[in-house]
Short mmCIF file of C-alpha atoms in Angstrom, two decimals:
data_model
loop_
_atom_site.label_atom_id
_atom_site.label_comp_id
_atom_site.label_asym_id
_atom_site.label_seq_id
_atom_site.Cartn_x
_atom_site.Cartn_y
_atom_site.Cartn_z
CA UNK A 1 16.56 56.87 -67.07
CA UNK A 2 19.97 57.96 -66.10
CA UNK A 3 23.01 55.71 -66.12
CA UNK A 4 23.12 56.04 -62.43
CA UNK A 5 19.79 55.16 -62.16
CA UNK A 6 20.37 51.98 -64.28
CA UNK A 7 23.29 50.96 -61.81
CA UNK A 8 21.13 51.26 -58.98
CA UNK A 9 18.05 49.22 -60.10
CA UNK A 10 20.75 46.48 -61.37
CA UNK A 11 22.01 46.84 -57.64
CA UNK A 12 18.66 46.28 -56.35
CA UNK A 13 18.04 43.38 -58.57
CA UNK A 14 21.20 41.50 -57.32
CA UNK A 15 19.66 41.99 -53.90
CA UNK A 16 16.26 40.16 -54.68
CA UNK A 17 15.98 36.52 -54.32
CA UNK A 18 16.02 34.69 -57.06
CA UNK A 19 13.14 33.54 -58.65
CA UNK A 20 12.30 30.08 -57.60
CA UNK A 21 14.48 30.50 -54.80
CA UNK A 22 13.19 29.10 -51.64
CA UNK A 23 9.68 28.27 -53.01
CA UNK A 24 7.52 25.35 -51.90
CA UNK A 25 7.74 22.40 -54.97
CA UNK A 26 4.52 21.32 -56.09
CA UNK A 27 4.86 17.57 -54.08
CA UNK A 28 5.78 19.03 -50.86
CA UNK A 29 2.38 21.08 -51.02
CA UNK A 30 0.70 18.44 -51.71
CA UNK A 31 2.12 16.03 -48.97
CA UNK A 32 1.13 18.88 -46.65
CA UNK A 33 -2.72 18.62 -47.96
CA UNK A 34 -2.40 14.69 -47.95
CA UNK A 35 -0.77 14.63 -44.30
CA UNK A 36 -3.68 17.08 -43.03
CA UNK A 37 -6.35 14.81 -44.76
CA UNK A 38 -5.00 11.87 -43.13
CA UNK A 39 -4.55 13.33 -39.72
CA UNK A 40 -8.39 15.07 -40.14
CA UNK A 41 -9.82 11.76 -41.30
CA UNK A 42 -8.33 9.80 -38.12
CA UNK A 43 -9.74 12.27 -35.58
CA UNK A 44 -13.15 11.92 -37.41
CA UNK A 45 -12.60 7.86 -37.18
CA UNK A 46 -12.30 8.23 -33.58
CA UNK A 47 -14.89 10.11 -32.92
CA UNK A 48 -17.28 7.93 -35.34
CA UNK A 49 -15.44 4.85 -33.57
CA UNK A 50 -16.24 6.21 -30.01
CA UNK A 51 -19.99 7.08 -30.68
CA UNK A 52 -20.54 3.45 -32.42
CA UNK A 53 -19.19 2.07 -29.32
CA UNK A 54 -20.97 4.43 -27.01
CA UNK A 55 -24.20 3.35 -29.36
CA UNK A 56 -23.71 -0.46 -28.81
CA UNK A 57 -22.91 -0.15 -25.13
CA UNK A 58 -26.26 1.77 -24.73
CA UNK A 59 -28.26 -0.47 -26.93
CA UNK A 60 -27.26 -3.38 -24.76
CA UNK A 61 -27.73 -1.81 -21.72
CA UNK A 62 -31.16 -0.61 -22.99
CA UNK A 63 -32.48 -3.97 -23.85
CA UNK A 64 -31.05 -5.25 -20.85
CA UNK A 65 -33.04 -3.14 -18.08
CA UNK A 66 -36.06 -1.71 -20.28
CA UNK A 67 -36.88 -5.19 -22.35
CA UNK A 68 -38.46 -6.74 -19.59
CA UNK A 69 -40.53 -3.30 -19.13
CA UNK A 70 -41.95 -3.61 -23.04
CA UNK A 71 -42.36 -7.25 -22.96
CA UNK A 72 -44.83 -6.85 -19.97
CA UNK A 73 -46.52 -4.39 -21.68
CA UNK A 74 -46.65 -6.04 -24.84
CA UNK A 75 -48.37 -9.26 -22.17
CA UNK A 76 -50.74 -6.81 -21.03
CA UNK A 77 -52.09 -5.26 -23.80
CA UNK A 78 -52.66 -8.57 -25.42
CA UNK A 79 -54.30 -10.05 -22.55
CA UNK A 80 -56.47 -6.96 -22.36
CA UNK A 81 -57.22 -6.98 -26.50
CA UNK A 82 -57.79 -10.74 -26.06
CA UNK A 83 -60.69 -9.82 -23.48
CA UNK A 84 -61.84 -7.25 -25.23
CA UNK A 85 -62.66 -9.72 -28.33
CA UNK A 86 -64.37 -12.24 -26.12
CA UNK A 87 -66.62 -9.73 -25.16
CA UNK A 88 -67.50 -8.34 -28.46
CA UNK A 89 -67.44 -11.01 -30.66
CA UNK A 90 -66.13 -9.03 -33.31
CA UNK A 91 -63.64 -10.51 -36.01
CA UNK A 92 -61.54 -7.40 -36.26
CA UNK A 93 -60.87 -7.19 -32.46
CA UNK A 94 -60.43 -10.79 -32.80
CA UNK A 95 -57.94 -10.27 -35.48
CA UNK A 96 -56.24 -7.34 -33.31
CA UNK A 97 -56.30 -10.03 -30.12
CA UNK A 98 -54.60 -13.05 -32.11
CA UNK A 99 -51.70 -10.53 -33.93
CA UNK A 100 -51.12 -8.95 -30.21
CA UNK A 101 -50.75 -12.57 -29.04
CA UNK A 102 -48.74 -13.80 -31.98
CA UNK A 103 -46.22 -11.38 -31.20
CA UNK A 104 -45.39 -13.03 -27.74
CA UNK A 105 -45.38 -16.67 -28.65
CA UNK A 106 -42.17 -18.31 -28.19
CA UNK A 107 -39.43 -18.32 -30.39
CA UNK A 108 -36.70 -20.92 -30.57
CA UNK A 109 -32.79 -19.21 -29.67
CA UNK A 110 -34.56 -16.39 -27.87
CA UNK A 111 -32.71 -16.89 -24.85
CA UNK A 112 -29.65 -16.28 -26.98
CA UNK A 113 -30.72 -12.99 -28.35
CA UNK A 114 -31.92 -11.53 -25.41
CA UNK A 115 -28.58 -12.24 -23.11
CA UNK A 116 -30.27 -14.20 -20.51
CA UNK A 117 -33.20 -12.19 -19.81
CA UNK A 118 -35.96 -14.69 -20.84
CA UNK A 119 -36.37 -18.09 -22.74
CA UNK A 120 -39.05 -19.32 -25.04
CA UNK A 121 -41.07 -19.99 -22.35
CA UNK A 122 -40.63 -16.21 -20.77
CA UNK A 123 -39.30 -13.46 -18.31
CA UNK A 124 -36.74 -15.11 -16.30
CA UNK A 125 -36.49 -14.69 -12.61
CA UNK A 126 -34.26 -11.56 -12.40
CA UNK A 127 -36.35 -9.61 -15.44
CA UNK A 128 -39.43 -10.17 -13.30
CA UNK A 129 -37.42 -8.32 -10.27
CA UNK A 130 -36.36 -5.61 -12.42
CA UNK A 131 -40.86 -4.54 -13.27
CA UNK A 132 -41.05 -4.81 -9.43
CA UNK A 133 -37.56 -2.41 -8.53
CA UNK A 134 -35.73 -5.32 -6.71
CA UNK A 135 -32.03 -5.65 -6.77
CA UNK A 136 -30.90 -7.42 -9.94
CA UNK A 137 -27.46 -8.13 -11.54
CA UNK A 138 -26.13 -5.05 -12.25
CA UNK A 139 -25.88 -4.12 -16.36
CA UNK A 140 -22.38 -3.51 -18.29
CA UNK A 141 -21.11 0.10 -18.13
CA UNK A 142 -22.72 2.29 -20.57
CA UNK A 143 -19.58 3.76 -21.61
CA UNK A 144 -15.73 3.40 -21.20
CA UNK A 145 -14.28 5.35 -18.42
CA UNK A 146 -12.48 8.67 -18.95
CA UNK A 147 -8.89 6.98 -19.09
CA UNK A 148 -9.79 4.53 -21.76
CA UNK A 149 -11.10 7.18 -24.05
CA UNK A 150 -8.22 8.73 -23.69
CA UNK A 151 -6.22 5.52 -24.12
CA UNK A 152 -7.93 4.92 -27.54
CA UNK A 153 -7.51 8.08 -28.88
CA UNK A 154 -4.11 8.10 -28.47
CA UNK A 155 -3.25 5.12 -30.05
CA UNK A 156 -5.57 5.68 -33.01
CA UNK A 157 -3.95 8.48 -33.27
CA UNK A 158 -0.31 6.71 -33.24
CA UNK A 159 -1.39 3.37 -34.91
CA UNK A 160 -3.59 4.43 -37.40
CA UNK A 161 -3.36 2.08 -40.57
CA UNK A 162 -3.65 4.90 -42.74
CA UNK A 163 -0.28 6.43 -41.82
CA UNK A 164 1.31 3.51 -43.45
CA UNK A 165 3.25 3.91 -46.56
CA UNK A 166 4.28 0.16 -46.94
CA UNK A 167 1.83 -2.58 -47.11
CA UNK A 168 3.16 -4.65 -44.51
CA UNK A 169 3.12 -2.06 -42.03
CA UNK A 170 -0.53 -0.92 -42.99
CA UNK A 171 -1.35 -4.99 -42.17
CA UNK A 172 0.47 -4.43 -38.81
CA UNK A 173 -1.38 -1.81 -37.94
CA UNK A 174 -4.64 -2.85 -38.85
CA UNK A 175 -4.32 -6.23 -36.83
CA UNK A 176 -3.32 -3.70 -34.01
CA UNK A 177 -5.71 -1.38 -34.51
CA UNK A 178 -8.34 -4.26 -34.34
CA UNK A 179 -7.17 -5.26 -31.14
CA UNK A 180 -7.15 -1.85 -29.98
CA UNK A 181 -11.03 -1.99 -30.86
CA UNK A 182 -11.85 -4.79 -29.25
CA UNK A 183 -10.35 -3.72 -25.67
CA UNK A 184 -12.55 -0.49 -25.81
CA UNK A 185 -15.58 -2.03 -26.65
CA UNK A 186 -14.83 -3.84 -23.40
CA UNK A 187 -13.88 -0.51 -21.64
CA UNK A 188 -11.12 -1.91 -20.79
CA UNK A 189 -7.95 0.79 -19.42
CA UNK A 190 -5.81 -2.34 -18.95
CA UNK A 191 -5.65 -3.75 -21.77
CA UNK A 192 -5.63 -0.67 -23.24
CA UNK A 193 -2.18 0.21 -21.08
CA UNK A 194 -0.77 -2.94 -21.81
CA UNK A 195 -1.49 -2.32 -25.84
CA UNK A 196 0.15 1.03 -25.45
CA UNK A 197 3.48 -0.29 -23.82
CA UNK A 198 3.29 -3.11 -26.84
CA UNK A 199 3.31 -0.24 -29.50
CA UNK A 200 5.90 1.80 -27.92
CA UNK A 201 8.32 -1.20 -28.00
CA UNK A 202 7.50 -1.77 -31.32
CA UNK A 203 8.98 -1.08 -34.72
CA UNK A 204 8.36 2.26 -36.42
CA UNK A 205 8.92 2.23 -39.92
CA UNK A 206 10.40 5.88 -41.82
CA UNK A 207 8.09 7.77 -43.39
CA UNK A 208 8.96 7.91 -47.26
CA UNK A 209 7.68 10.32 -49.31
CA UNK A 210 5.25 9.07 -52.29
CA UNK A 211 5.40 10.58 -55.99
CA UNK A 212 3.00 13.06 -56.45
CA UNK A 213 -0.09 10.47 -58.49
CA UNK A 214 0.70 8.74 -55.58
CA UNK A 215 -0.05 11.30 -53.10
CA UNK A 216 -3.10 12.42 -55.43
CA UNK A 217 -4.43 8.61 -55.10
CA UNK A 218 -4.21 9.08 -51.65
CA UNK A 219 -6.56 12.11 -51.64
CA UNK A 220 -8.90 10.37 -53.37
CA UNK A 221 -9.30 7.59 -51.04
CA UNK A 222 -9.19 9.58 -48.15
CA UNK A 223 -11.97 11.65 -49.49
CA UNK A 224 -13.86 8.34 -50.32
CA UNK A 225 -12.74 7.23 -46.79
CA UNK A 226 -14.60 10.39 -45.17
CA UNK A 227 -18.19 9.61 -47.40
CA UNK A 228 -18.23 6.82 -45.80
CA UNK A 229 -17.21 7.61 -42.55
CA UNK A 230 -20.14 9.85 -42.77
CA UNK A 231 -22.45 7.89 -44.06
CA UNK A 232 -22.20 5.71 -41.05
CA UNK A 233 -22.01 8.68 -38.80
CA UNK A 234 -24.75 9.82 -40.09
CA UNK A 235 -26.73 6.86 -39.59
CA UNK A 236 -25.49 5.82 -35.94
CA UNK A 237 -27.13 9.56 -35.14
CA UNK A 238 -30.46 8.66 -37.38
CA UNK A 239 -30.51 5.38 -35.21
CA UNK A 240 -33.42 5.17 -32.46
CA UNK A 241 -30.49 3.83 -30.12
CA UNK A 242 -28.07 7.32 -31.32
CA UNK A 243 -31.28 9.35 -31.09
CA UNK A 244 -31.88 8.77 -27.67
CA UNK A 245 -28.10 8.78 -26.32
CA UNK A 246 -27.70 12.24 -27.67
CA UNK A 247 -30.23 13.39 -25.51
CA UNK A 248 -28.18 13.33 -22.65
CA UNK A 249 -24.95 12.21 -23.81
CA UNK A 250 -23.26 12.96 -20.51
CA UNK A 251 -26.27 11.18 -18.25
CA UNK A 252 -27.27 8.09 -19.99
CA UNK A 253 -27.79 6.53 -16.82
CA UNK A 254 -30.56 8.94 -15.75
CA UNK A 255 -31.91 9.13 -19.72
CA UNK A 256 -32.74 5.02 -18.95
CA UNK A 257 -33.91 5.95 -15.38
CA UNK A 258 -36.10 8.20 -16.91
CA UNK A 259 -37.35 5.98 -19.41
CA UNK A 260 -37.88 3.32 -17.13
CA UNK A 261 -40.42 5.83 -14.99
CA UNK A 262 -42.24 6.14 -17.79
CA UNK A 263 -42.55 2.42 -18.44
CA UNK A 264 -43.54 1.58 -15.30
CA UNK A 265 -46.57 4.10 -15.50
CA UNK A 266 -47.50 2.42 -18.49
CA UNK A 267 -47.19 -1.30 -17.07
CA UNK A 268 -49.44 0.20 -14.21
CA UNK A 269 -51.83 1.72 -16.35
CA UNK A 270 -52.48 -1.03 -18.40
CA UNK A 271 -52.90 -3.27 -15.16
CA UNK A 272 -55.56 -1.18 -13.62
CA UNK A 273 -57.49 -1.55 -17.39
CA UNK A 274 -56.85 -5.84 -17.12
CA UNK A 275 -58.24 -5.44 -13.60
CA UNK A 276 -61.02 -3.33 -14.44
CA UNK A 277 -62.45 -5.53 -16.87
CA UNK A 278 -61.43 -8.69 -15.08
CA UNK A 279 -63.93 -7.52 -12.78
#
């Protein structure tokens, strides 16, 4: 190498950025991996928050315009097993008969758990109108409108209790976030307005950043957080109620009209066979 040569690759040196210079530290990498956890884990909560809901709405409505269907099946089929064992005289239809009937008999709170549809005593009025396609009260939505989806996401999104870094604002926000809850459960775009006004006027607390065990901690619970998150995901889907509703997650209305034609074929099947051996 030539002294000219040295000079120049000294020059070139002096040029270069120093090393270190500029780089990303360690914690600010990992703040970036703990703020895209936390962000990823909220969308998933909304979505696993949205389907629960959509799940509960349908169950309800499900039980509300089909139950009456099964329980009149469930009538028939015992009055035709009970007939059946008269005839024959044999203990195991007898058996079959008495455990067809045994699942009818009354049961005390019933009209409690099934929302007004029927008492111990049976179908009430308006459940009998629904087997025979007359007007009836009409059932809760099956799922929030459009704007209060949208309504909810957003302020899960803003809200979220796990973009706290102060314990009193993580309790603020989860008292909010419970309200938040409630008012889409009930599909309700007001409330969910009104709650979006509230946390605009309210306090926002600086973000501060955390040391990095801190922000290591924090991966580990998110990461716990997401099992189970999944978990129930996984069994809302698995569920008969989930099952169903993702078969036509857009027309859940016409999945329960559907259902109900199919019920009604039975009911009317299983008549004819009562009247045939009635006969």
């Amino acid at each position: 190498m030539t002294t000219s040569e040295g000079d120049q690759g000294e020059g070139a040196g002096a040029q270069g950025t120093p090393a270190g210079d500029g780089a990303t530290r360690p914690e600010e990498r990992l703040e970036q991996a703990v703020r895209a956890a936390e962000k990823a884990l909220i969308e998933f909560e909304i979505a696993v928050e949205t389907f629960r809901v959509e799940v509960e709405n349908f169950s309800r409505l499900h039980e509300q315009k089909l139950g009456p269907m099964y329980a009149r099946l469930e009538e028939l089929e015992a009055r035709i097993l009970e007939i059946r064992a008269a005839r024959s005289d044999d203990p195991e239809d007898r058996r079959k008969a008495d455990e067809a009937r045994a699942r009818l008999m009354p049961i005390p709170g019933v009209e409690e758990l099934m929302n007004g549809w029927m008492d111990g005593d049976g179908l009430f009025p308006e459940a009998t109108a629904m087997l025979t396609d007359q007007p009836v009260r009409p059932p809760q939505r099956v799922r929030p409108s459009e704007e209060a989806r949208k309504l909810f996401r957003e302020l899960a999104r803003k809200a979220h209790p796990d973009l706290a870094q102060e314990e009193k604002e993580r309790v603020r926000r989860e008292e909010f976030i419970t309200r938040v809850n409630a008012a889409y459960a009930r599909g309700s775009a007001d409330e969910l307005r009104e709650l979006a006004e509230e946390w605009a006027a309210g306090p926002e607390l600086k973000r501060v950043p955390s040391p990095a065990e801190e922000l290591y901690a924090r991966l580990e619970w998110l990461s716990e957080r997401k099992e189970l998150l999944t978990v129930l995901a996984r069994n809302l889907e698995e569920s008969a109620i989930g099952s169903m509703l993702r078969l036509a997650p857009d027309d859940p209305d016409g999945l329960l009209e559907d259902i109900a034609a199919q019920l009604r074929a039975q009911v009317a099947e299983r008549e004819a066979q009562l009247a045939a051996l009635q006969d």
